[in-house]
Short mmCIF file of C-alpha atoms (C1' of nucleotides) in Angstrom, two decimals:
data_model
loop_
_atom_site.label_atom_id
_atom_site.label_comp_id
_atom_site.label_asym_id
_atom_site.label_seq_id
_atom_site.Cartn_x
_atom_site.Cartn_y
_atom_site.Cartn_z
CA UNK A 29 140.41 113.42 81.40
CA UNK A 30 141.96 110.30 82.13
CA UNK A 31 143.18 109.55 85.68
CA UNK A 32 140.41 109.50 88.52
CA UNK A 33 142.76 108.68 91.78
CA UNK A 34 139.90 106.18 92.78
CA UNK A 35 136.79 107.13 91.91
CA UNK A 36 135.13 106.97 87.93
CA UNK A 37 134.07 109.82 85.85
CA UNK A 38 130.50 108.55 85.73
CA UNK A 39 130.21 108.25 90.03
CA UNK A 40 131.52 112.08 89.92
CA UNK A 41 129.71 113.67 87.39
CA UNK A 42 126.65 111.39 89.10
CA UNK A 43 127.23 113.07 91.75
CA UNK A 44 127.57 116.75 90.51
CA UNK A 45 124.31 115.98 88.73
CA UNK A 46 122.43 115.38 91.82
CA UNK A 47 123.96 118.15 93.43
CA UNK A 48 123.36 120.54 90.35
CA UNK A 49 119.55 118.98 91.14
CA UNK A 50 119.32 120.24 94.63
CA UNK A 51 120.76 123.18 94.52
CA UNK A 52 118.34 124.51 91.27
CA UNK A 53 121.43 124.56 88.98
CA UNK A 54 118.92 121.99 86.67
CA UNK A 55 115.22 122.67 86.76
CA UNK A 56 112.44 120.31 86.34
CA UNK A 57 111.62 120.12 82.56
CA UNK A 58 115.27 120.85 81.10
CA UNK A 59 116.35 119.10 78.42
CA UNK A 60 119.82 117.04 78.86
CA UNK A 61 121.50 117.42 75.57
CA UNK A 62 124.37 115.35 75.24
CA UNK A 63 127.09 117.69 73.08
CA UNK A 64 126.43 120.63 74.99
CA UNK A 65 127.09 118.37 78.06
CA UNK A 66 129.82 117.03 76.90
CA UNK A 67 131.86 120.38 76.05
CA UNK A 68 130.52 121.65 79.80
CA UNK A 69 132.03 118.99 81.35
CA UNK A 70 134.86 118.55 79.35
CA UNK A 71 134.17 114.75 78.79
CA UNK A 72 133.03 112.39 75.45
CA UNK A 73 129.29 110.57 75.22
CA UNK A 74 130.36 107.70 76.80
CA UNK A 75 130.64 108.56 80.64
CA UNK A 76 127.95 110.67 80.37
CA UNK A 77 125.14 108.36 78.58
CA UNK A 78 126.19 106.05 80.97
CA UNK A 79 125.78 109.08 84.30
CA UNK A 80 122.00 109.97 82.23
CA UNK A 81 121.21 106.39 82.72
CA UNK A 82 122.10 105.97 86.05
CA UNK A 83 120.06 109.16 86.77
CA UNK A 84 117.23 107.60 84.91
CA UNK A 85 117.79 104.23 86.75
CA UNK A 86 117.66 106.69 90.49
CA UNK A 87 114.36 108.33 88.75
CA UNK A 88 116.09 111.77 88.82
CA UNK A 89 115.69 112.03 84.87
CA UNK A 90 113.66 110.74 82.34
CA UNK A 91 114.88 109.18 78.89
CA UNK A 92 112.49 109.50 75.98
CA UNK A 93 113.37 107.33 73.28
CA UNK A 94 114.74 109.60 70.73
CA UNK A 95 113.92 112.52 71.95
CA UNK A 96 117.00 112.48 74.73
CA UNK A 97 116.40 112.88 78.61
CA UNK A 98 115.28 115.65 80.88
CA UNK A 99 115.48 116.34 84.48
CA UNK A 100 112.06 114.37 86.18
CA UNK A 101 109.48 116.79 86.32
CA UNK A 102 107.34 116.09 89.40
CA UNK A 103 103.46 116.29 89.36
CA UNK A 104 101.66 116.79 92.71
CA UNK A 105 100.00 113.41 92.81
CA UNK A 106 103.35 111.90 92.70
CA UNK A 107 104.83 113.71 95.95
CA UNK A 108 101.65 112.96 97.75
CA UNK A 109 102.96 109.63 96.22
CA UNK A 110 106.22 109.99 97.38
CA UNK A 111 105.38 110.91 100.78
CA UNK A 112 103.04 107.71 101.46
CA UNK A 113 106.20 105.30 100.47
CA UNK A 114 108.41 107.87 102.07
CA UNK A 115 106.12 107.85 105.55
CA UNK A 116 106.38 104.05 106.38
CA UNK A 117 110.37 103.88 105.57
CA UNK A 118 110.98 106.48 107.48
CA UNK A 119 108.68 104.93 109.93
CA UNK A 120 110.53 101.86 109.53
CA UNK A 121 113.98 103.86 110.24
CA UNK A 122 112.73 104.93 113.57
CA UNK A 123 111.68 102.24 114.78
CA UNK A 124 114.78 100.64 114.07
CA UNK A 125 116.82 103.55 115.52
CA UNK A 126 115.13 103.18 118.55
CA UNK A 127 116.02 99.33 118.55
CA UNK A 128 119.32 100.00 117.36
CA UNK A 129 121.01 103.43 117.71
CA UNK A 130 124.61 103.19 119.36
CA UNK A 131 124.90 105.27 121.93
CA UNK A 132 127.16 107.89 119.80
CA UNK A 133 124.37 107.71 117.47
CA UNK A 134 122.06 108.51 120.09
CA UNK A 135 124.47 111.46 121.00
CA UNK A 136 124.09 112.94 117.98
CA UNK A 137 120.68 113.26 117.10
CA UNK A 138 120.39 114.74 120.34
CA UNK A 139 122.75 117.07 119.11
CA UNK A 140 120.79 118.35 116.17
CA UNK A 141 117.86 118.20 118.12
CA UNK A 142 119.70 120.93 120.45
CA UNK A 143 121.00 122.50 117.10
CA UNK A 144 117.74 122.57 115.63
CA UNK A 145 116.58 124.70 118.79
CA UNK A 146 119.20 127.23 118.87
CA UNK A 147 118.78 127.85 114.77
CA UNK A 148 115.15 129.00 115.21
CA UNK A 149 115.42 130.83 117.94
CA UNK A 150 118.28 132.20 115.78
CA UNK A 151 115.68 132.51 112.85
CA UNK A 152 117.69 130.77 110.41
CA UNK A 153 115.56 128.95 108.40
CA UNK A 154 118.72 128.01 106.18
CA UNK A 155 120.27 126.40 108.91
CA UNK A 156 117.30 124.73 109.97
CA UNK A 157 116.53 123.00 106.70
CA UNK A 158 120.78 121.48 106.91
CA UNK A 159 119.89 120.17 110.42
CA UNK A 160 116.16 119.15 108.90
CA UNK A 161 118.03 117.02 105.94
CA UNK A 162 120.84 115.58 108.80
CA UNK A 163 118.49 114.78 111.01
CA UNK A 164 116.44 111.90 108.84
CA UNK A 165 119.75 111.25 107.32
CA UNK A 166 121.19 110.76 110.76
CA UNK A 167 117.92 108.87 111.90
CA UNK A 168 118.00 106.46 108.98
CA UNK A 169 121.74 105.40 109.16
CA UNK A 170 121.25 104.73 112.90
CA UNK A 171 118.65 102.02 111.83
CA UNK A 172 121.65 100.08 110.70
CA UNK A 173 119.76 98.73 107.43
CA UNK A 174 121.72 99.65 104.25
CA UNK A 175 118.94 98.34 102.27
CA UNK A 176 116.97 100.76 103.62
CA UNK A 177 119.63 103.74 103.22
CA UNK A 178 119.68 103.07 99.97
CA UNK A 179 115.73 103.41 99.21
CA UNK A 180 115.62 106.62 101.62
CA UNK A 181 118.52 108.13 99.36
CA UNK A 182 116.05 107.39 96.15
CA UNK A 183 113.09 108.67 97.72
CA UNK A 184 114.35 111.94 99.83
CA UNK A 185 116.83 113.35 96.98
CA UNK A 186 113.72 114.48 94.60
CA UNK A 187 112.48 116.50 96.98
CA UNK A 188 115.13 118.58 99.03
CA UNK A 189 114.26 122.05 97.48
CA UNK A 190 110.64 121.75 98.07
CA UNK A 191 111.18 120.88 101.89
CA UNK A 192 113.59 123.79 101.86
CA UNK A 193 110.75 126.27 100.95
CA UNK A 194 107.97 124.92 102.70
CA UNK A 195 110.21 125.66 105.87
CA UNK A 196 110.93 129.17 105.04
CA UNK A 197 107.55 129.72 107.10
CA UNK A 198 108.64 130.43 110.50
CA UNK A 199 105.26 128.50 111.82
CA UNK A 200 106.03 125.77 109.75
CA UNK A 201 109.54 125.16 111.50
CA UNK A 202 107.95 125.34 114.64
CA UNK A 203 105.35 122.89 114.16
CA UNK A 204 108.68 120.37 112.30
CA UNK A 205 110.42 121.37 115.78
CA UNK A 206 107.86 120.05 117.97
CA UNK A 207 107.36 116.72 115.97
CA UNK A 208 111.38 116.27 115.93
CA UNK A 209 110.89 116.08 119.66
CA UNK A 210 108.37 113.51 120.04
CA UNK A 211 110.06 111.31 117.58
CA UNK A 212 113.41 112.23 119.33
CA UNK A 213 112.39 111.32 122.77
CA UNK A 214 110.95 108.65 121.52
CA UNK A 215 114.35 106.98 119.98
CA UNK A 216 116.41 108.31 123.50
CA UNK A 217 113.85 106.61 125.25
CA UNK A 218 114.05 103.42 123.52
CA UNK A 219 110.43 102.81 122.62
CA UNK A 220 110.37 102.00 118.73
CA UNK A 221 106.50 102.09 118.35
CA UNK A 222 106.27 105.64 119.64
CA UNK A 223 109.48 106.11 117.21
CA UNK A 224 107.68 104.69 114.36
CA UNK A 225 104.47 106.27 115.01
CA UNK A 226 105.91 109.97 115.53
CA UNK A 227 107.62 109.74 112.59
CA UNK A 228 104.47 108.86 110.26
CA UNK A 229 102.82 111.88 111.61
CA UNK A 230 105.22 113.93 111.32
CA UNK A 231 105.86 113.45 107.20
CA UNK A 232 101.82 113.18 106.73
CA UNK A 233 102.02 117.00 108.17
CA UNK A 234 105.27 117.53 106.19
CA UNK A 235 103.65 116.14 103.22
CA UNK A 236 100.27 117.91 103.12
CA UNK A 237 101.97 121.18 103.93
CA UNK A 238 104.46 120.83 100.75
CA UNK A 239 101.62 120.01 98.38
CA UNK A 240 99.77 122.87 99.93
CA UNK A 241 102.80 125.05 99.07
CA UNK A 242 102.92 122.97 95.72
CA UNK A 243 99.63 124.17 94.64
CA UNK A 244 100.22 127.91 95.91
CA UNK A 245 103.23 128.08 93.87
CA UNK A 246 102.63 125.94 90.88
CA UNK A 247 101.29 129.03 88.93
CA UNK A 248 104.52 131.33 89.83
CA UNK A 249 107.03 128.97 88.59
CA UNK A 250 107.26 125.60 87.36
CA UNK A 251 109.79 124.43 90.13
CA UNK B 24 121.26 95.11 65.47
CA UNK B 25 119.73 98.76 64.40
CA UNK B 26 116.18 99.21 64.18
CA UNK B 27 114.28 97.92 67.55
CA UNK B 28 111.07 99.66 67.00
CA UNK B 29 110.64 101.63 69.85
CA UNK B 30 112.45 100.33 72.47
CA UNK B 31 116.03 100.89 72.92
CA UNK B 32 118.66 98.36 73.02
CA UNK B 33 119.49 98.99 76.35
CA UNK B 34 116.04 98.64 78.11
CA UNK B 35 115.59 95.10 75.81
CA UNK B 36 119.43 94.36 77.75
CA UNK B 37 118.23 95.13 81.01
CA UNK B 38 115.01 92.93 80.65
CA UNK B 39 117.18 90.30 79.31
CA UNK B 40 119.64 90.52 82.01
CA UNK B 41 116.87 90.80 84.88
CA UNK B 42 115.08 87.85 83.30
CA UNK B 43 118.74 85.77 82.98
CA UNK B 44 119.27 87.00 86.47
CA UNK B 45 116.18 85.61 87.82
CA UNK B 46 115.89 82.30 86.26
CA UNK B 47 119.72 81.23 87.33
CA UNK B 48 121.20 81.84 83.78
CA UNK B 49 123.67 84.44 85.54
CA UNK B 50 125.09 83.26 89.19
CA UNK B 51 125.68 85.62 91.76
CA UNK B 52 129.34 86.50 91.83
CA UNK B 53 129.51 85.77 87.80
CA UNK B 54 131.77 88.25 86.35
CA UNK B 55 130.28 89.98 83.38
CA UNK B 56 133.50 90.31 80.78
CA UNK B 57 132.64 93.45 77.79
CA UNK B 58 133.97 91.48 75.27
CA UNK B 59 132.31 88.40 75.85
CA UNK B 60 129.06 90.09 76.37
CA UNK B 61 129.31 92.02 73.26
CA UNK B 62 129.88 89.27 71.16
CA UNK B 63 127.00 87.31 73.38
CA UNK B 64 124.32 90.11 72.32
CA UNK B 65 125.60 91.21 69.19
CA UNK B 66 126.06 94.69 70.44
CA UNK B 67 129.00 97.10 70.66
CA UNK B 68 130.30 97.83 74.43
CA UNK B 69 128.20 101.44 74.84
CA UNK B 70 124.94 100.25 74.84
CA UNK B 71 126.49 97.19 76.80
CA UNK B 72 128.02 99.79 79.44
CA UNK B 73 124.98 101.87 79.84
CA UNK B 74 122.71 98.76 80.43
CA UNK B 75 125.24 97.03 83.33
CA UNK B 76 125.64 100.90 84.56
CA UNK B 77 121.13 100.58 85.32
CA UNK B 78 121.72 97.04 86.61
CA UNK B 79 124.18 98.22 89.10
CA UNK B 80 121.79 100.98 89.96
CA UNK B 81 119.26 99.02 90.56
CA UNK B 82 121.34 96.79 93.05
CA UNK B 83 121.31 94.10 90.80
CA UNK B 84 125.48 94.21 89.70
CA UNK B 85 127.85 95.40 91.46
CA UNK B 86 131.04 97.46 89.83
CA UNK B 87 133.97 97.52 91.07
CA UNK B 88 136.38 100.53 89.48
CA UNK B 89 139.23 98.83 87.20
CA UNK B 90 137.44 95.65 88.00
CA UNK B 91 134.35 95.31 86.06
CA UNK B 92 131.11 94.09 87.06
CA UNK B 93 130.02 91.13 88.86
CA UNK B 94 126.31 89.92 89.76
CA UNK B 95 125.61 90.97 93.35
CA UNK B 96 125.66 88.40 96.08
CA UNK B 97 123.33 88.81 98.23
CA UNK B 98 124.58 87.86 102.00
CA UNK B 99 121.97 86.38 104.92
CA UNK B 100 122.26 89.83 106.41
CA UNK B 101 121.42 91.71 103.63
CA UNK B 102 118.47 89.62 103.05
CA UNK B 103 117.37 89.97 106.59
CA UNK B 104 117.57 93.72 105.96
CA UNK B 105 115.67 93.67 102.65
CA UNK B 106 113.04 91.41 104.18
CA UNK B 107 112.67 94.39 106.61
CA UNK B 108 111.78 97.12 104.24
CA UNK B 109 109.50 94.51 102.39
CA UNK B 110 107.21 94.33 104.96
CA UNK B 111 106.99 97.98 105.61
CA UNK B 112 106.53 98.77 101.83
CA UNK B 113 104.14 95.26 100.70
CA UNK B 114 102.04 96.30 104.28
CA UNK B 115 101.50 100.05 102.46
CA UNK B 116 100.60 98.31 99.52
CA UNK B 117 97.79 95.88 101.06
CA UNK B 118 97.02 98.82 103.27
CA UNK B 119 96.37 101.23 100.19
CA UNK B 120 94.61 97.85 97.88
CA UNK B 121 92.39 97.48 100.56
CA UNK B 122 91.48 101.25 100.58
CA UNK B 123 91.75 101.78 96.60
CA UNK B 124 91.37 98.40 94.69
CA UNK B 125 88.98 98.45 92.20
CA UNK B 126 86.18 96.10 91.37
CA UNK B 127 88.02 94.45 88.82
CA UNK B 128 91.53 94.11 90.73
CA UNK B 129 89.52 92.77 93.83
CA UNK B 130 87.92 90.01 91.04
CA UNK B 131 91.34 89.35 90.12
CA UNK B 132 92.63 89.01 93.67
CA UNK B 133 90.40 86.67 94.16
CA UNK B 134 90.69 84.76 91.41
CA UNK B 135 94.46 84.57 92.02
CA UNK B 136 93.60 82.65 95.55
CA UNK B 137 91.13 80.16 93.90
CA UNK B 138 94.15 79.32 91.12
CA UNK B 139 96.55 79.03 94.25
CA UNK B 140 94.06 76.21 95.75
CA UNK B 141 93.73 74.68 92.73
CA UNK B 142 98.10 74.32 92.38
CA UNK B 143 98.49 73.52 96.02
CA UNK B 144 95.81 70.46 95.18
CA UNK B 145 97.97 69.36 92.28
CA UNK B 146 101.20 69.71 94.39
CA UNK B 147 102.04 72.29 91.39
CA UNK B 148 104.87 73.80 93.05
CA UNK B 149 106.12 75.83 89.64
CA UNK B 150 102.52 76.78 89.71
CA UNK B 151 102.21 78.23 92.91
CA UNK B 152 105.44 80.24 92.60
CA UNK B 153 104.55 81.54 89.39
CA UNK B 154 101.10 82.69 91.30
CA UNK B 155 102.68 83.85 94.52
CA UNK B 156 104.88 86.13 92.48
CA UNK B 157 101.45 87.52 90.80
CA UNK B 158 99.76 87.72 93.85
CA UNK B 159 102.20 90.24 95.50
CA UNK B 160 102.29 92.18 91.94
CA UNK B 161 99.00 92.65 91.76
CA UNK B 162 98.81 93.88 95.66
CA UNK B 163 101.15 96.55 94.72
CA UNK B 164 99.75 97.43 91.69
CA UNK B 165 96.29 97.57 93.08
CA UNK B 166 97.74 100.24 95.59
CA UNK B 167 97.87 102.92 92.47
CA UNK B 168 101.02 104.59 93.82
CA UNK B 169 103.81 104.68 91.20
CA UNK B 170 106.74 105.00 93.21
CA UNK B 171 105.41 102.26 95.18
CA UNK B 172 105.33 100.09 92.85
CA UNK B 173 109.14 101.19 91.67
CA UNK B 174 110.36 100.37 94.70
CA UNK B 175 108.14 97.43 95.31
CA UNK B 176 110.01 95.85 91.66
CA UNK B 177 113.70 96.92 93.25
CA UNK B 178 113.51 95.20 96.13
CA UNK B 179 111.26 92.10 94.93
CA UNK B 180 113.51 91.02 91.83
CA UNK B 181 117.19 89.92 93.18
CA UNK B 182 114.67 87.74 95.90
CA UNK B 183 113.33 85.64 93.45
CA UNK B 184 114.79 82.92 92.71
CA UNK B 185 115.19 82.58 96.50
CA UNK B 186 111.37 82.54 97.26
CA UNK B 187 110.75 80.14 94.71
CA UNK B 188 113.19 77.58 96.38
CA UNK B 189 111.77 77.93 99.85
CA UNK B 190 108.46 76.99 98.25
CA UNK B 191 109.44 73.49 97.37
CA UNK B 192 108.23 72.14 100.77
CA UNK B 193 104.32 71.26 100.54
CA UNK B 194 104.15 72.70 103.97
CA UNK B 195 105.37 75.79 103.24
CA UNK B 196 103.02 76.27 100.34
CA UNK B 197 100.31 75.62 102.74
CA UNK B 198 101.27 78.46 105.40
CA UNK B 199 102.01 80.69 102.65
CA UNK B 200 98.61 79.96 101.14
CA UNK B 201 97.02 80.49 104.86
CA UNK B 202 98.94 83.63 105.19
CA UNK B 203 97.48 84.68 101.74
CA UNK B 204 93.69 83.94 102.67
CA UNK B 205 94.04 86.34 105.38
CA UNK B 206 94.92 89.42 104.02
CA UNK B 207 93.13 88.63 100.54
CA UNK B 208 89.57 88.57 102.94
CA UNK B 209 91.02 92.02 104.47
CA UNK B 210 91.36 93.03 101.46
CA UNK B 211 88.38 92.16 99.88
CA UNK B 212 86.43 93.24 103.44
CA UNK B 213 87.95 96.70 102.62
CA UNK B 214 89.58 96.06 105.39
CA UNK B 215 93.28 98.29 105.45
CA UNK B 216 94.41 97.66 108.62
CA UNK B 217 94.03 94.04 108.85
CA UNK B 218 95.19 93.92 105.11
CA UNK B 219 98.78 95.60 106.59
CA UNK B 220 98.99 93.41 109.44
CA UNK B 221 98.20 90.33 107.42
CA UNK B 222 100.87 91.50 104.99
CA UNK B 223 103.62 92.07 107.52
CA UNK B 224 102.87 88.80 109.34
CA UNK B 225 103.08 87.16 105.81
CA UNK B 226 106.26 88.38 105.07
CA UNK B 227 108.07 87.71 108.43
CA UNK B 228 107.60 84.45 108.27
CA UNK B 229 108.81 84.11 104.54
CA UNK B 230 111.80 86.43 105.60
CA UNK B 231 112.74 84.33 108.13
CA UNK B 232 111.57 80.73 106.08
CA UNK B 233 113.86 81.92 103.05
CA UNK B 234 116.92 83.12 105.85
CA UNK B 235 116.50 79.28 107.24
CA UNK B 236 116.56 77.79 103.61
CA UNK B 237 119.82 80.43 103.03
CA UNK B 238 121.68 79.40 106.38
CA UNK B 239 121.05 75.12 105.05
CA UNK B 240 121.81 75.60 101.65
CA UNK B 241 124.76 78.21 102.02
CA UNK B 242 127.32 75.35 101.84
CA UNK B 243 126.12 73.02 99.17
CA UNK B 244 126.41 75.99 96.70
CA UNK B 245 126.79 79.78 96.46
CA UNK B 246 123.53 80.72 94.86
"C1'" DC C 19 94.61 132.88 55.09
"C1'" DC C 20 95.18 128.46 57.14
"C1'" DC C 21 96.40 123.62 56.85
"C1'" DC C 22 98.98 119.77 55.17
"C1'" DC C 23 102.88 117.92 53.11
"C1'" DT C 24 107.84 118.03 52.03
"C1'" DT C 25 112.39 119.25 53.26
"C1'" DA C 26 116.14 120.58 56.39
"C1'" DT C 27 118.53 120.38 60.79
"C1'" DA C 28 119.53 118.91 65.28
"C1'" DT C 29 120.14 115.16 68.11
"C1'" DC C 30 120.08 110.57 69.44
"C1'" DG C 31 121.44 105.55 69.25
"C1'" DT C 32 124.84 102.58 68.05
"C1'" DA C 33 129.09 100.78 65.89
"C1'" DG C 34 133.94 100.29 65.85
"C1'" DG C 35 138.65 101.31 66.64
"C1'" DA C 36 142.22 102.96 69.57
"C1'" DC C 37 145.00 103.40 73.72
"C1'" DA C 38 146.57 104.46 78.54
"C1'" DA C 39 145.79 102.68 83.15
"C1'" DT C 40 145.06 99.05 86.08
"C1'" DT C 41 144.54 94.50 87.83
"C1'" DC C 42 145.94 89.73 88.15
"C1'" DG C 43 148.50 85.53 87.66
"C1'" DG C 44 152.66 83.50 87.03
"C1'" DT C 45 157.75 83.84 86.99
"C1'" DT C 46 162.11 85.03 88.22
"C1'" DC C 47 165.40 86.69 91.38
"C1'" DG C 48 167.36 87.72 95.85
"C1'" DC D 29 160.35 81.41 100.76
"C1'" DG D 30 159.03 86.06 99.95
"C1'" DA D 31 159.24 90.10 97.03
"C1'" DA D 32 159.88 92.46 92.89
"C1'" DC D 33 158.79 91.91 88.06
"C1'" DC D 34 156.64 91.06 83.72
"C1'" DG D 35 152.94 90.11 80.46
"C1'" DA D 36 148.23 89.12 79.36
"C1'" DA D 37 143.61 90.47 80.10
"C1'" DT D 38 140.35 93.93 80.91
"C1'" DT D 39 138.55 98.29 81.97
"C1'" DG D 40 137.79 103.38 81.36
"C1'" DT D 41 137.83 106.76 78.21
"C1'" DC D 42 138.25 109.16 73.80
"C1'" DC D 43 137.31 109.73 68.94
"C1'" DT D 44 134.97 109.40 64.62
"C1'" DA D 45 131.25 108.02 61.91
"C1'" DC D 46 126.64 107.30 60.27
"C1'" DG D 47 121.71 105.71 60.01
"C1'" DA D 48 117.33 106.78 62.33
"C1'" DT D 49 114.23 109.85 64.35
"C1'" DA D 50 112.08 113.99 65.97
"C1'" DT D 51 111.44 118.82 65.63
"C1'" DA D 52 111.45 122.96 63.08
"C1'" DA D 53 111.08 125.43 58.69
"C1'" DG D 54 109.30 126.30 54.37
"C1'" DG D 55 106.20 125.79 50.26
"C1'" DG D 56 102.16 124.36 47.65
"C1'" DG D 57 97.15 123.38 47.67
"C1'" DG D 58 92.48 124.06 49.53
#
DNA sequence: CCCCCTTATATCGTAGGACAATTCGGTTCG
DNA sequence: CGAACCGAATTGTCCTACGATATAAGGGGG
């Protein structure tokens, strides 16, 4: 396990780690123990104390002195939480995307916005929640703050999976469809305050409809 | 260096290094050698690794791979850019103080401002600093959102030293000090909008105050 | 029969040594 | 004068070891 080409062990296995998060390969609650880890991976307790505490650093897993780390469990007052931090950056991003957005950048949210369109009349929600996730990833790099990136990144990884299944609701994609346009015209249009303003309502409506599904689902399965 | 109690070595590091970091005992650009470090703390290179692995997470080192670890410099447009995301996340938190503060926080607010007149009288310019870094803590903390106030202490620390500098002229002190009378009476009016705007205003004109300072004292030396 | 106390076991936190790979600065050679 | 070269410094990773701590298991007293 020696040569990388370019990039570490720890940025990798980082990175497989936040993927393994996404995608439900680790559930909320697990326990992290190193050996088993170690073998998994086929690497020694260094890299990989040093990937847990990056993780912890990002908030994606919580160290217990001790008693060893575990994937972040997250409580419904958090991700109401969550989503009033995450409604003014995102606010902030398109704003600045209307102020800022080259016109290739432009070109391509327009894109998913036409995307976005064809998947639900296509009914496919799984495509939908892709061009969902590209689409406030695409919105926040055309605000051309890296700062800013870099807290979106912290903030919107937590909570992929949940968006995922509160979209599954074929009303619910609708709804996200028509508040894509507003903030979407607004950006093409060039007027940041509409931007800004679109954008806050639509992750308060995001927001209370994923703690709704929160609290529907919390008894099924501790997701 | 074995028994710590209960906190781990690496989280006493980290404070140490953010603390070092903000009072100028580490320079921007400052590589941080293993070996010296080690034999700095007393510590073997693990713990060493893991701590300068959550300081680069938090944005406050940067690594380069093969190359180590250096302090991050912070350039004027990077600043610019973190000054915008402070203003959209301190405006949520005077927003959400003015809405949720409690008795005893709004007591505290205000006895903040009375200790900032009392400094600015004494041309206490340590004083005021010291009370203008408390005065934005307790905003945020006052907000009662967690994950604000996580991403609040990420963006506020590498800043520090910075704001404290800019604060040296008497007639700064006294705009800030305006600036903070405003939104402390929206505030304690239970006022949230006028709280936000107050905040925002606030922090555009220290954005662009400490960018000034940056762009003067960028030559005589590379903090 | 249940509760508390003692004893194991698993796991973490840290130390220390080792070594290949890589970078960097200075030197030699064409 | 530039380019290839060499050696020192440093990083990235592995390995082994061991005390400290938490959790689980078992055994004696109420």
């Amino acid at each position: 396990m020696t040569g990388k080409g370019s990039l570490s062990t720890v940025e990798t296995l980082f990175a497989e780690f936040v993927d393994g998060i996404q995608h439900g390969r680790f559930v909320p609650g697990q326990r992290l123990v190193e050996a088993d880890l170690c073998q998994e991976f086929g690497i020694s307790r260094g890299p990989l104390r040093e990937t847990i505490r990056r993780l912890a650093a990002e908030g994606l897993v919580e160290i217990q002195h001790n008693r060893g780390a575990r994937i972040k469990r997250m409580s419904r007052e958090e991700l109401v939480h969550l989503y009033e931090v995450r409604e003014v950056i995102e606010g902030l991003a398109a704003r600045m995307a209307a102020e800022r957005a080259t016109p290739g950048e432009r070109d391509e949210i327009a894109a998913v916005l036409a995307a976005m369109e064809t998947a639900i009349a296509a009914r496919d929600h799984l495509g939908y929640a892709d061009l969902n996730i590209r689409f406030h990833a695409l919105l926040v790099s055309a605000a051309h703050n890296p700062t800013l990136e870099q807290i979106y990144q912290r903030l919107q990884t937590p909570t992929m999976r949940r968006q995922f299944r509160s979209l599954l609701e074929t009303g619910a994609m609708l709804r996200s469809l028509e508040e894509h346009r507003v903030i979407i015209a607004a950006i093409l249009a060039g007027d940041p305050l509409a931007a800004e303003a679109g954008m806050r309502e639509h992750l308060q409506q995001s927001g209370t409809l994923i703690a709704r599904h929160e609290a529907e689902a919390s008894l099924s399965e501790p997701l």
